C-alpha positions as a LaTeX table, in Angstrom:
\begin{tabular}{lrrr}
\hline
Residue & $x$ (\AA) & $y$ (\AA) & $z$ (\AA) \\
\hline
Unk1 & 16.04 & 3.82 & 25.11 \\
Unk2 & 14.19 & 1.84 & 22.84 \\
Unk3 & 14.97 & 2.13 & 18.71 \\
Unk4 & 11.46 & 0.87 & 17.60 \\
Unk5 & 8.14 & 2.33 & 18.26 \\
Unk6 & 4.90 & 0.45 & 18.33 \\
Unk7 & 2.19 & 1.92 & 16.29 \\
Unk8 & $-1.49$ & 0.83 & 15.39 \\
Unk9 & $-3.24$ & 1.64 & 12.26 \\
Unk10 & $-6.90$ & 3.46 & 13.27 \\
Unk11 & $-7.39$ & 5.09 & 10.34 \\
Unk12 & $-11.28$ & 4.87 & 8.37 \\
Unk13 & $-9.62$ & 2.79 & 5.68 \\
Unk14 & $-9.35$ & $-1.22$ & 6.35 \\
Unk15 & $-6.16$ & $-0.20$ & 4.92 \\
Unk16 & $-3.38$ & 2.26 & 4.03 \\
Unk17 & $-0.46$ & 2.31 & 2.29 \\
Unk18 & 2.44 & 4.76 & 2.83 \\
Unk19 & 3.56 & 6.40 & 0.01 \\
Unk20 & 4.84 & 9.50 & 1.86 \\
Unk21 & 8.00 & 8.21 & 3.94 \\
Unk22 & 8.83 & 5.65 & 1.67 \\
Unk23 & 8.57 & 2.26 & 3.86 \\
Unk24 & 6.34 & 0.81 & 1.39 \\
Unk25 & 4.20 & $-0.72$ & 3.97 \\
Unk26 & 0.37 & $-1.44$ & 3.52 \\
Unk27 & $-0.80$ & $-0.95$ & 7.11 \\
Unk28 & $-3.81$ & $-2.96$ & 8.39 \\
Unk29 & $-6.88$ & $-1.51$ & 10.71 \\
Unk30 & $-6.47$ & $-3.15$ & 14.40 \\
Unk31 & $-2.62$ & $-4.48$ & 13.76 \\
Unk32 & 0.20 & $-3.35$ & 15.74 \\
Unk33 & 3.45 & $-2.27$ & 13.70 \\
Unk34 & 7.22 & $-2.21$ & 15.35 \\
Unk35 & 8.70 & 0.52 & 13.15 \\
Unk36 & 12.25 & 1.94 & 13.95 \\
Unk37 & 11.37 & 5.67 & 15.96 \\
Unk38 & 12.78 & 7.92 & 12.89 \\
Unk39 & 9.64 & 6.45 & 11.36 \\
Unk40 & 7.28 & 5.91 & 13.89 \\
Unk41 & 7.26 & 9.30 & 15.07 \\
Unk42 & 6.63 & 10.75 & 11.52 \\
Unk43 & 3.85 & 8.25 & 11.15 \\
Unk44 & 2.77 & 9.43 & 14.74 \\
Unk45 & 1.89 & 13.05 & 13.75 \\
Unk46 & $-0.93$ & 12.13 & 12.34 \\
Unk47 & $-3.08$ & 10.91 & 15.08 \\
Unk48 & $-6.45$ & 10.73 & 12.82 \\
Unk49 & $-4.36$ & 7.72 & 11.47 \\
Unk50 & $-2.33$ & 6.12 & 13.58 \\
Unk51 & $-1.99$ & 5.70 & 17.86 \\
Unk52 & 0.97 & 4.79 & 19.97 \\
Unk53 & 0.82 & 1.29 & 21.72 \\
Unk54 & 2.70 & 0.25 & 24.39 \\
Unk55 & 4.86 & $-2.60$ & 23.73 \\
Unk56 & 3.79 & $-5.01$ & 26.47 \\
Unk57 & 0.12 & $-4.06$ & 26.01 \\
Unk58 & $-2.16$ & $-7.25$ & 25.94 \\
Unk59 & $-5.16$ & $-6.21$ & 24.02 \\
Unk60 & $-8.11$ & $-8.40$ & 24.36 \\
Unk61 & $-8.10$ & $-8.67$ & 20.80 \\
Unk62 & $-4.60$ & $-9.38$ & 20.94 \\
Unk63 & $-3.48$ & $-7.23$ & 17.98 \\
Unk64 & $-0.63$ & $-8.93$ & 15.55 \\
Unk65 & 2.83 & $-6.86$ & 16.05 \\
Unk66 & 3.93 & $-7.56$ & 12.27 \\
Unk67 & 7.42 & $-5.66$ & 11.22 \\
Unk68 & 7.80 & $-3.72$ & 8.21 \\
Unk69 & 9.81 & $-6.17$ & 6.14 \\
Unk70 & 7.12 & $-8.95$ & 6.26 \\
Unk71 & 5.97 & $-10.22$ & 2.77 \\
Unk72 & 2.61 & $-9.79$ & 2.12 \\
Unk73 & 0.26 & $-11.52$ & 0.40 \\
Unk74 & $-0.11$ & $-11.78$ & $-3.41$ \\
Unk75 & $-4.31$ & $-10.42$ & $-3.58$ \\
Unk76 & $-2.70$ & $-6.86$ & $-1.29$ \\
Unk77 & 0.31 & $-6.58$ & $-4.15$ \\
Unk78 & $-2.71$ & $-6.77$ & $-6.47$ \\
Unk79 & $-5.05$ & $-4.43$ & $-4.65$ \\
Unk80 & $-1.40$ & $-1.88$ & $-4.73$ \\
Unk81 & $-1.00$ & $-2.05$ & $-8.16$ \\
Unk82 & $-4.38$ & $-1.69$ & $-9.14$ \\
Unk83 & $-4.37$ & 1.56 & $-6.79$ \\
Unk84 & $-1.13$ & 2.72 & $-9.15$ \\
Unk85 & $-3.05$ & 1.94 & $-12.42$ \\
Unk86 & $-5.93$ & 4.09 & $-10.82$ \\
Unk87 & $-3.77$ & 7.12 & $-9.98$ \\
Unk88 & $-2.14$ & 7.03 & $-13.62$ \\
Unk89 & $-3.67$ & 9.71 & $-15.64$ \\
Unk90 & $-1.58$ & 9.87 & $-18.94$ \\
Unk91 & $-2.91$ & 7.46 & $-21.63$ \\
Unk92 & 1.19 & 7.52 & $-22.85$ \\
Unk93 & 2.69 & 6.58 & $-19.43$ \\
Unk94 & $-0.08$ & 4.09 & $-19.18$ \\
Unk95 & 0.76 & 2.04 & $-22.44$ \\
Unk96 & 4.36 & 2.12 & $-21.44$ \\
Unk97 & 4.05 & 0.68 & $-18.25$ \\
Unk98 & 1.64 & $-2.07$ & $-19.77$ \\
Unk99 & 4.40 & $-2.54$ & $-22.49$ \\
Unk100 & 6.97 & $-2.49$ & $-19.58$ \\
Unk101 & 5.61 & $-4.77$ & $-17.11$ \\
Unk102 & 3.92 & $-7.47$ & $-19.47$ \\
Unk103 & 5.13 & $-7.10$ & $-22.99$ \\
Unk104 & 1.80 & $-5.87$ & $-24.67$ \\
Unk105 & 1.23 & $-3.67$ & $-26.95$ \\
Unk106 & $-1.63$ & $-1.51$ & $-26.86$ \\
Unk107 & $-3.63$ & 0.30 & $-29.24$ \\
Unk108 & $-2.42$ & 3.96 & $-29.88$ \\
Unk109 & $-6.45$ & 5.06 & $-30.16$ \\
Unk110 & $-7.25$ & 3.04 & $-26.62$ \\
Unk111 & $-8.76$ & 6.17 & $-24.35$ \\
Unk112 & $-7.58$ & 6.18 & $-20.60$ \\
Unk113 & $-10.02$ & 4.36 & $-19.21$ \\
Unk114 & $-10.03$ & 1.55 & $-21.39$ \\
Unk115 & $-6.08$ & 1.02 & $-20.74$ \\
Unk116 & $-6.52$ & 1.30 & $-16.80$ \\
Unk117 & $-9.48$ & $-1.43$ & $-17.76$ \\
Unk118 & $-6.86$ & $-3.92$ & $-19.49$ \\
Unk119 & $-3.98$ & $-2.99$ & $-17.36$ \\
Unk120 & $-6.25$ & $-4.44$ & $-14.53$ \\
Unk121 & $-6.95$ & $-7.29$ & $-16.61$ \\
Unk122 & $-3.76$ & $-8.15$ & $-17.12$ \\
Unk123 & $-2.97$ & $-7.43$ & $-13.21$ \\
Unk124 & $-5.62$ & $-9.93$ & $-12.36$ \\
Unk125 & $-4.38$ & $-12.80$ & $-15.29$ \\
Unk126 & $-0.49$ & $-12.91$ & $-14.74$ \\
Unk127 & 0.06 & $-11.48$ & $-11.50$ \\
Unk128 & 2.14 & $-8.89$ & $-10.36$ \\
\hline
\end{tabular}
């Protein structure tokens, strides 16, 4: 028996990434994943999202089997953290993870929305 499963992504989203079992992996609409089965079959129980594929299916499209540990590209590490800045709602947390991450103080007075705005900024100008 086989330790990896091979998912696909078929969720409405071009994209999701899994914060809920922890693999940290941004899964792409139409790509095939090899995940190890403790995994797989989590990922599995939700079949709005994701579909088994068989492992020596060859799709028309021919789908990209992609493992977990791949690197990914610097704009998706972008597009994640400006998902994190948009989930923060505590104008405190927020200025310490801007002081944290690129050593800028922010104005004590700055409302919420105007930190998530410069956090962003900052994103975009230095990177993640």
């Amino acid at each position: 028996m086989s330790d990896t499963v091979s998912i696909e992504y078929i969720g409405k989203r071009e994209y999701w990434k899994d914060n809920i079992y922890n693999t940290n992996t941004t899964y792409r609409k139409g790509k095939v994943y090899v995940l190890p089965v403790k995994i797989g079959k989590k990922l599995l129980l939700h079949r709005d999202t994701f579909r088994k594929v068989k492992a020596d299916t060859d799709n028309s499209q021919k789908t990209q089997v992609v493992k977990t540990d791949t690197p990914k590209d610097e704009s998706e590490d972008i597009l994640d953290l400006h998902q994190k800045i948009d989930s923060m709602n505590n104008t405190a947390s927020l200025r310490k993870f801007i002081k944290d991450k690129w050593g800028v103080e922010t104005e004590k007075t700055a409302k919420l929305v105007e930190l998530k705005t410069q956090a962003k900024q900052l994103t975009d100008q230095f990177g993640v």
